[in-house]
Coordinates of C-alpha atoms and ligand atoms in Angstrom, one line a residue:
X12 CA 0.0 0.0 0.0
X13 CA 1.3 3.6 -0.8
X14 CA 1.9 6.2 2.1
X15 CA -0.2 8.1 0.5
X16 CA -3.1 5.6 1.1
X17 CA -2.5 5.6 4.5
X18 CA -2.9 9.1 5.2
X19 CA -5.8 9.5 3.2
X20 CA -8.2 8.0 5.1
X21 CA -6.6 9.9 8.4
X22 CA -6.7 13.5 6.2
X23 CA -10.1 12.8 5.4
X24 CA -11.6 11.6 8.9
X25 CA -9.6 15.1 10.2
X26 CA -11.4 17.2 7.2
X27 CA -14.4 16.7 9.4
X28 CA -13.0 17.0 12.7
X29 CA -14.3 20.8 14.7
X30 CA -11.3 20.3 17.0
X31 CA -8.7 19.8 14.2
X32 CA -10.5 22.7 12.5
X33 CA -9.5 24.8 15.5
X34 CA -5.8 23.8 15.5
X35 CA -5.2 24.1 11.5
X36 CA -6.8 27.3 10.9
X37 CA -4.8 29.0 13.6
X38 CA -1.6 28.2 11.6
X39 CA -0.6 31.1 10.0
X40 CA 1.3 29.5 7.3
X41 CA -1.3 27.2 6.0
X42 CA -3.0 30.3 4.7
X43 CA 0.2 29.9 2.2
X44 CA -1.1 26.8 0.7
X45 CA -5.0 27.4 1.2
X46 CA -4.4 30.5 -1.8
X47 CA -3.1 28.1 -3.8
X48 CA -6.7 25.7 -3.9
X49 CA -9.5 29.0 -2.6
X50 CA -9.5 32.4 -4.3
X51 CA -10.1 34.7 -1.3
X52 CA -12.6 35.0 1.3
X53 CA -14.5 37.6 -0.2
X54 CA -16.8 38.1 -3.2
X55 CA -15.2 40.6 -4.6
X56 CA -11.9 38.5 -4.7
X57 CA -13.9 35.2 -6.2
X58 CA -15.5 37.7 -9.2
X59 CA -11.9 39.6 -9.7
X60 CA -10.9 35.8 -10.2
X61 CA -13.8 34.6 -12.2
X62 CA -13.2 37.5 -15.0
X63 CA -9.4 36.6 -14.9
X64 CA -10.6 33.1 -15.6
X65 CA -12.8 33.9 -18.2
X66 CA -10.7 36.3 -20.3
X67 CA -8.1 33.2 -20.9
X68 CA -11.1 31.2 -22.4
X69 CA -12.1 29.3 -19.7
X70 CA -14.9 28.7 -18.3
X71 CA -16.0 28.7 -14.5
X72 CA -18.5 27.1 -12.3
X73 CA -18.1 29.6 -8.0
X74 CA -18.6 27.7 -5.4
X75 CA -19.3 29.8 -1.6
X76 CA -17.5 27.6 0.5
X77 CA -19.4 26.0 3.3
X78 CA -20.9 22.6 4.0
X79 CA -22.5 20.4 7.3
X80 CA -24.2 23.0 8.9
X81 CA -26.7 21.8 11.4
X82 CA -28.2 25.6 11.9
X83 CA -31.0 27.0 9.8
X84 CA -29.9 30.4 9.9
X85 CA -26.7 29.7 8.3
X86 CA -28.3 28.1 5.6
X87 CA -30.3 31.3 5.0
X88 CA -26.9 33.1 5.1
X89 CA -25.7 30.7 2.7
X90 CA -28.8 31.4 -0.1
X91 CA -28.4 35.1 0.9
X92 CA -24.4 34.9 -0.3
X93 CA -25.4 33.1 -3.1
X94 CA -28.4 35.8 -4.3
X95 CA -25.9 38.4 -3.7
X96 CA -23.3 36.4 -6.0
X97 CA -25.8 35.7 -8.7
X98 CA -26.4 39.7 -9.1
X99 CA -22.7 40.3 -9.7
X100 CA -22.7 37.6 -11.9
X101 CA -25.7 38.4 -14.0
X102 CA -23.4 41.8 -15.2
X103 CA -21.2 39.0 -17.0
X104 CA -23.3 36.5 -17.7
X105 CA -25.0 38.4 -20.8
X106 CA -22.0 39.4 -22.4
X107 CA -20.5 35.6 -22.3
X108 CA -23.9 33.9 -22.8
X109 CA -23.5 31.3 -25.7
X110 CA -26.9 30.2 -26.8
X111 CA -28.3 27.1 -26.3
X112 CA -24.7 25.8 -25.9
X113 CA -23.0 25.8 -23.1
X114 CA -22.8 28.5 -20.3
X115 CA -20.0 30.1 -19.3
X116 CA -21.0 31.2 -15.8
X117 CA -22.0 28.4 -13.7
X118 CA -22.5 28.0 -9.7
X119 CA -22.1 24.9 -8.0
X120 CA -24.2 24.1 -4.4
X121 CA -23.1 22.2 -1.3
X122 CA -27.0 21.0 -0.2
X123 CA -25.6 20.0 2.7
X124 CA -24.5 23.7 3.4
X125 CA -28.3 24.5 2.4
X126 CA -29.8 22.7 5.6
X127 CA -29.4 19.0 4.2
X128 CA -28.3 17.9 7.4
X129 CA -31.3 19.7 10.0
X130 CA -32.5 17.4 12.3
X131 CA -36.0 18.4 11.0
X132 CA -37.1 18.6 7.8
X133 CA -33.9 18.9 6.5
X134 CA -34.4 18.0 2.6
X135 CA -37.5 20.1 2.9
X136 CA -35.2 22.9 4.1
X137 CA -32.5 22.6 1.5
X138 CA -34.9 21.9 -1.5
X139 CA -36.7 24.9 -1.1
X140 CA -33.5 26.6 -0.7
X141 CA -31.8 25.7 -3.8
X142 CA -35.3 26.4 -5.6
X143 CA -34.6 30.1 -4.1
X144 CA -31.3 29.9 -5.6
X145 CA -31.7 28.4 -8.9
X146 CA -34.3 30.8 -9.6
X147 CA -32.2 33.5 -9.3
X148 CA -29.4 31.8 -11.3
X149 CA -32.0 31.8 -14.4
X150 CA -32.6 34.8 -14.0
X151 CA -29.0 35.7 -14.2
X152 CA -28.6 33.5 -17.3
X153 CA -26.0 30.9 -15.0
X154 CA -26.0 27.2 -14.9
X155 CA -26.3 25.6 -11.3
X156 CA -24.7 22.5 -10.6
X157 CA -24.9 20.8 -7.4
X158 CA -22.2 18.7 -5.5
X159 CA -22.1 15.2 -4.3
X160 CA -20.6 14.9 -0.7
X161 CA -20.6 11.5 1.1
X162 CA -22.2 8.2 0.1
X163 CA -25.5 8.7 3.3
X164 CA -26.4 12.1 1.6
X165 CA -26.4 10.9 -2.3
X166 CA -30.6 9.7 -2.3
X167 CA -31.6 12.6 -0.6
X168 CA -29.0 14.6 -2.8
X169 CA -30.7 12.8 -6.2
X170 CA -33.8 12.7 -5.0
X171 CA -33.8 16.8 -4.6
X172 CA -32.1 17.4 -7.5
X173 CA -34.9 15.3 -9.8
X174 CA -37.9 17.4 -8.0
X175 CA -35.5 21.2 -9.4
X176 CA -35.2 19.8 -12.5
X177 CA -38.9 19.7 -13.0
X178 CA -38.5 23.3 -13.1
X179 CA -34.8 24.0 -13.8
X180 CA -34.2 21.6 -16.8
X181 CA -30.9 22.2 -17.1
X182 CA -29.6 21.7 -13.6
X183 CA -27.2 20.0 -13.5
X184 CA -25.7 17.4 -10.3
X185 CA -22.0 15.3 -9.3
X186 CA -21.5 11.6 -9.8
X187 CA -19.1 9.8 -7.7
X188 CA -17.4 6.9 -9.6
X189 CA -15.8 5.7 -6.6
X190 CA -19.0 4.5 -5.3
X191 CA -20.3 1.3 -6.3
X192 CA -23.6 2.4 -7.5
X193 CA -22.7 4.9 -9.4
X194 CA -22.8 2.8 -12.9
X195 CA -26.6 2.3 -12.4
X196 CA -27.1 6.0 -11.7
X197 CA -25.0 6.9 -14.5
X198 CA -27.5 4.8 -16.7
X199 CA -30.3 6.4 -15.4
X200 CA -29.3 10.3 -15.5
X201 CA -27.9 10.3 -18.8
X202 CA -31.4 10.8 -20.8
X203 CA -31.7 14.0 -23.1
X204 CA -31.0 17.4 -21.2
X205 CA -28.9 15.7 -18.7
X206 CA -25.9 17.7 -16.9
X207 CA -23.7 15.0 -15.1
X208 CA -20.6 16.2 -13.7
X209 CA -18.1 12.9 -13.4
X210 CA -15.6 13.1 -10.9
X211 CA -13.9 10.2 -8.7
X212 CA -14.8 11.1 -5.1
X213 CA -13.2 13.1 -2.4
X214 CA -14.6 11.5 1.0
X215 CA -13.7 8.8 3.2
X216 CA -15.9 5.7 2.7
X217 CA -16.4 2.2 3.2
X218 CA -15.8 -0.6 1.6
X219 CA -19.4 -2.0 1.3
X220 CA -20.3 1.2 -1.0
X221 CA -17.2 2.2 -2.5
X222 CA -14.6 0.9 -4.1
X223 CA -10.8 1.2 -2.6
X224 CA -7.2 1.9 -4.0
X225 CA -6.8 4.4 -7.0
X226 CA -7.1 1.3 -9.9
X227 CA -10.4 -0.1 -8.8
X228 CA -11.5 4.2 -8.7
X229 CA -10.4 4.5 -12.1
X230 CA -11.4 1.7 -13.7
X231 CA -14.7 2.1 -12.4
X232 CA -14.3 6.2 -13.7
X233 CA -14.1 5.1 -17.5
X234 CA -17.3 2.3 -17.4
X235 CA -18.6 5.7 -16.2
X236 CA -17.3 7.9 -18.5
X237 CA -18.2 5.5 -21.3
X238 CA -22.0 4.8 -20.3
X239 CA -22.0 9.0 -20.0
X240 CA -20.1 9.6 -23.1
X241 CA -22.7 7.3 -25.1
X242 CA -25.8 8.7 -23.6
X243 CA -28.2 11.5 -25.0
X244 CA -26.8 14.3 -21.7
X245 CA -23.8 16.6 -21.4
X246 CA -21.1 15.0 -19.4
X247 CA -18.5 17.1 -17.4
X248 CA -15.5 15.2 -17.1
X249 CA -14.3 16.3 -13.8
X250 CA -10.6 14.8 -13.2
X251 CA -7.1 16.1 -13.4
X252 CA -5.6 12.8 -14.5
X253 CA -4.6 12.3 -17.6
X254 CA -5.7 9.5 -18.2
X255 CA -9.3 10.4 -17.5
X256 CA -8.9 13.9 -19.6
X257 CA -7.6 11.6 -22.3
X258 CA -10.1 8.7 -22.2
X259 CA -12.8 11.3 -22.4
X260 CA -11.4 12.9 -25.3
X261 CA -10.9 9.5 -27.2
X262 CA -14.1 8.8 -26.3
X263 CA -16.2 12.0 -27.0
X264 CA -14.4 11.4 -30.5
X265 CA -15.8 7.9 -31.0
X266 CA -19.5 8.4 -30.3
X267 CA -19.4 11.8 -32.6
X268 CA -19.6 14.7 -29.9
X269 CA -18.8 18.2 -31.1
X270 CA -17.0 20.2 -28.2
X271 CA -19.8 21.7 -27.6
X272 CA -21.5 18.7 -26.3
X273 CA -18.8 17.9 -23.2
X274 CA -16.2 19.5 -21.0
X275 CA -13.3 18.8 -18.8
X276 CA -13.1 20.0 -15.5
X277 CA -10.6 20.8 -13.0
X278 CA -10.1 23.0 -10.1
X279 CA -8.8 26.1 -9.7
X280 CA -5.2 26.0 -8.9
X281 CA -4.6 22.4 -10.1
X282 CA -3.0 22.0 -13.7
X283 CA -3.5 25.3 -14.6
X284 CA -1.0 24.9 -17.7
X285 CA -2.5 21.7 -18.8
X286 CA -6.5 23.7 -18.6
X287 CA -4.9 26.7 -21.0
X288 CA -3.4 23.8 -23.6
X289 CA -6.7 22.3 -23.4
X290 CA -8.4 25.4 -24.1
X291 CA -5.9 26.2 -27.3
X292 CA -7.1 22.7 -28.7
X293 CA -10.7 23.9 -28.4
X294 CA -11.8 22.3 -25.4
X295 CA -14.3 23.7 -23.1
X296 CA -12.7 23.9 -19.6
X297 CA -14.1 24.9 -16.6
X298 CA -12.6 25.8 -13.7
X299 CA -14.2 24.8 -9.9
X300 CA -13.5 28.3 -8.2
X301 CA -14.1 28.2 -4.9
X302 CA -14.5 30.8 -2.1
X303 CA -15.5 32.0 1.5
X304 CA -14.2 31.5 4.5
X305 CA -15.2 28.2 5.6
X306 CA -12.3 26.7 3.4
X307 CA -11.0 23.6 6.2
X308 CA -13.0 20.9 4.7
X309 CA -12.1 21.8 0.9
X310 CA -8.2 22.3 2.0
X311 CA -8.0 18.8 3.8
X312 CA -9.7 17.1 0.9
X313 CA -6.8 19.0 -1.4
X314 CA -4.2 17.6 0.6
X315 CA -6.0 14.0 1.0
X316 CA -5.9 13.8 -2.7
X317 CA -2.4 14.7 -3.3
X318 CA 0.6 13.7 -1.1
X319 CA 2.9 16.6 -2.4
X320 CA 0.2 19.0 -1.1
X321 CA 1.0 17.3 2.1
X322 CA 4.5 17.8 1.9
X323 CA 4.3 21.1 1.2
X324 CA 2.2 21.9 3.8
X325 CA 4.2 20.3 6.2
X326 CA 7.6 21.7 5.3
X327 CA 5.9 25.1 5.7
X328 CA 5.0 23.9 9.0
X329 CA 8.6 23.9 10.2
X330 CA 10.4 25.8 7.8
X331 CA 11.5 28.8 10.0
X332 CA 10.9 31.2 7.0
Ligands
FAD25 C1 -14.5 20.3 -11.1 C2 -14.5 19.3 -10.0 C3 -15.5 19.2 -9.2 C4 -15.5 18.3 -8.2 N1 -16.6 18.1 -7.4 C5 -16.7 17.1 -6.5 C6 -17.8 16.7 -5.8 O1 -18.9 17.3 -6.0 N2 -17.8 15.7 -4.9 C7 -16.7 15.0 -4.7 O2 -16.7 14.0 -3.9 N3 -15.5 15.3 -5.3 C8 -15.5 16.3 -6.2 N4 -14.3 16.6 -6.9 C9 -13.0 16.0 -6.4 C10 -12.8 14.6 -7.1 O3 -13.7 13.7 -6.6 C11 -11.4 14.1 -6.8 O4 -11.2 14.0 -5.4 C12 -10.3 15.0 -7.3 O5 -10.6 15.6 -8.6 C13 -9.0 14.2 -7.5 O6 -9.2 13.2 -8.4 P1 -8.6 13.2 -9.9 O7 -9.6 12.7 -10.9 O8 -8.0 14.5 -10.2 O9 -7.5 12.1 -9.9 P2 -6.3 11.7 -8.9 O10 -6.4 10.2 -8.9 O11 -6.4 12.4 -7.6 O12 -5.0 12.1 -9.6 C14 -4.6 11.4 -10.7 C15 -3.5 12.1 -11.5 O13 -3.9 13.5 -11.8 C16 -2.7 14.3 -11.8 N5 -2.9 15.3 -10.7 C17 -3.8 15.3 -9.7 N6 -3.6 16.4 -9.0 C18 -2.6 17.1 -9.5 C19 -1.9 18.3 -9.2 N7 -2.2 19.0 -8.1 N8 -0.9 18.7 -10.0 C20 -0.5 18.0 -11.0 N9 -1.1 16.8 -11.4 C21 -2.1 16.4 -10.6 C22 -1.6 13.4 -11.4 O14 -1.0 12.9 -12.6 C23 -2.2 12.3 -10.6 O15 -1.5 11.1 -10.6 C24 -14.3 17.5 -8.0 C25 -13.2 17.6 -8.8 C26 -13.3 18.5 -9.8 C27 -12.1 18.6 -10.7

């Protein structure tokens, strides 16, 4: 087993840990490495980013960081950020609009950070919020997207998402190939008008619903890819590995799909040369731009995912400079 599978399962189980939270936003030099993953705390920082990200030919799907909250007030807060996000982002929005192809401008939505987790009437609480939200994104002429997070939320998480899309048709939701019944789900989401976003999975789970060790994950990402690639919807291919980026292109090729009718995917501060070469061949990219304050959660999954973002982080921790 790599180290790197080790800690992974340790990085994750601290990503939701409030006391660990404590201790690793108090170090001053992990704000180093959080810049390199989250574009600022503020909004005018994420839409100074987004227009950066845009002029280079990309395009960009803002996420207000935040997730888990068990309070009903800060989901409100959370749909109030968003509103106010949307309204900035309806002053680009018309200018990059492309049609009925895709959209430039895209938000993606933690439900959980909209009230998924309540103790009462929780889905209630974050469906009616993400209506709130999607509503405005129309308006605004930007796509929503929203998130998978860990295996006991996905139902409730699908199960919202189909009751939008009565109303939003082009909504579009996250697919975890890591997780064993993601196959079936990709067979039944990929009708006409479906947005699936493919990525592999970023939290710790078992063994009885996902599958373990980066081959098993990948092999299970291209039956994905391939059941996505020859269905009737718009699959984002969310991945930085290669192999994924290239598997999707060989397949998009083979079952006749213009540019237009996929993407890749990749976060912001992750391959950035590799999205702008993309982009030069005539690929749509998007970039997952996130920001806010409540970044712990996203960081640890970053450094979970990548044992060079670990090292880095740790050298910072005891270099004296
Ligand atoms: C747009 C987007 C949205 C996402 N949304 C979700 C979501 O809603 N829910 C969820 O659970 N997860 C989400 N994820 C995270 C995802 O599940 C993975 O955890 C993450 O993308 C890492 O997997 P990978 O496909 O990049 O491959 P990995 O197996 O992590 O990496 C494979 C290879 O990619 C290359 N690579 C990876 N990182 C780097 C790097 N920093 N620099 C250079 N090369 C690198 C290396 O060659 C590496 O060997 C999202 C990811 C993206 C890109």
């Amino acid at each position: 087993m790599a180290p790197s599978d080790l800690l992974r399962p340790a990085l994750l189980a601290a990503a939701r840990s409030p006391r660990m939270e404590r201790t690793v936003t108090k170090i001053p030099v992990t704000r180093n490495l959080v810049d390199r993953f989250v574009a600022g705390e503020t909004e005018d920082q994420a839409i100074a980013a987004t227009t950066d990200i845009l002029d280079s030919g990309r395009y960009i799907s803002i996420d207000h960081l935040g997730e888990d909250t068990t309070d009903l007030g800060q989901a409100s807060g959370t749909v109030s950020h968003y509103l106010t996000l949307l309204s900035s982002l309806a002053q680009l929005a018309p200018a990059t609009d492309n049609g009925n192809g895709p959209r430039n401008i895209e938000i993606s939505l933690k439900l959980s950070a909209l009230g998924q987790f309540l103790p009462r009437d929780g889905h209630d609480v974050a469906l009616e919020n993400a209506h709130k939200i999607c509503t405005a994104a129309e308006e605004a002429g930007v796509w929503v997207t929203v998130d998978a997070e860990d295996h006991t939320t996905t139902d409730s998480t699908l199960s919202i998402v189909g009751e939008l899309r009565e109303d939003f048709p082009t909504l579009g939701t996250v697919l975890q190939a890591y997780l064993k019944r993601t196959e079936a789900d990709c067979r039944d989401l990929s009708g006409p008008g479906s947005r699936i976003r493919l990525c592999k999975g970023a939290y710790k789970e078992p063994a009885s619903v996902a599958y373990q060790g980066k081959p098993a994950v990948d092999d299970a990402y291209l039956r994905c890819l391939r059941i996505l690639m020859n269905g009737q919807g718009y699959p984002m291919v969310a991945s930085h590995d290669p192999a994924m980026v290239d598997a999707a292109l060989a397949q998009a090729k083979a079952t006749g799909r213009t540019t237009d009718e996929f993407e890749i995917q990749m976060l912001h501060g992750i391959r950035d040369t590799e999205q702008l070469r993309l982009v030069t061949q005539q690929q749509h990219v998007r970039v997952y731009l996130p920001y806010g304050e409540q970044w712990y959660g996203y960081f640890m999954r970053r450094l979970a995912e990548r044992p060079a973002n670990l090292a880095f982080f740790l050298r910072s921790l005891t270099s004296k400079n």
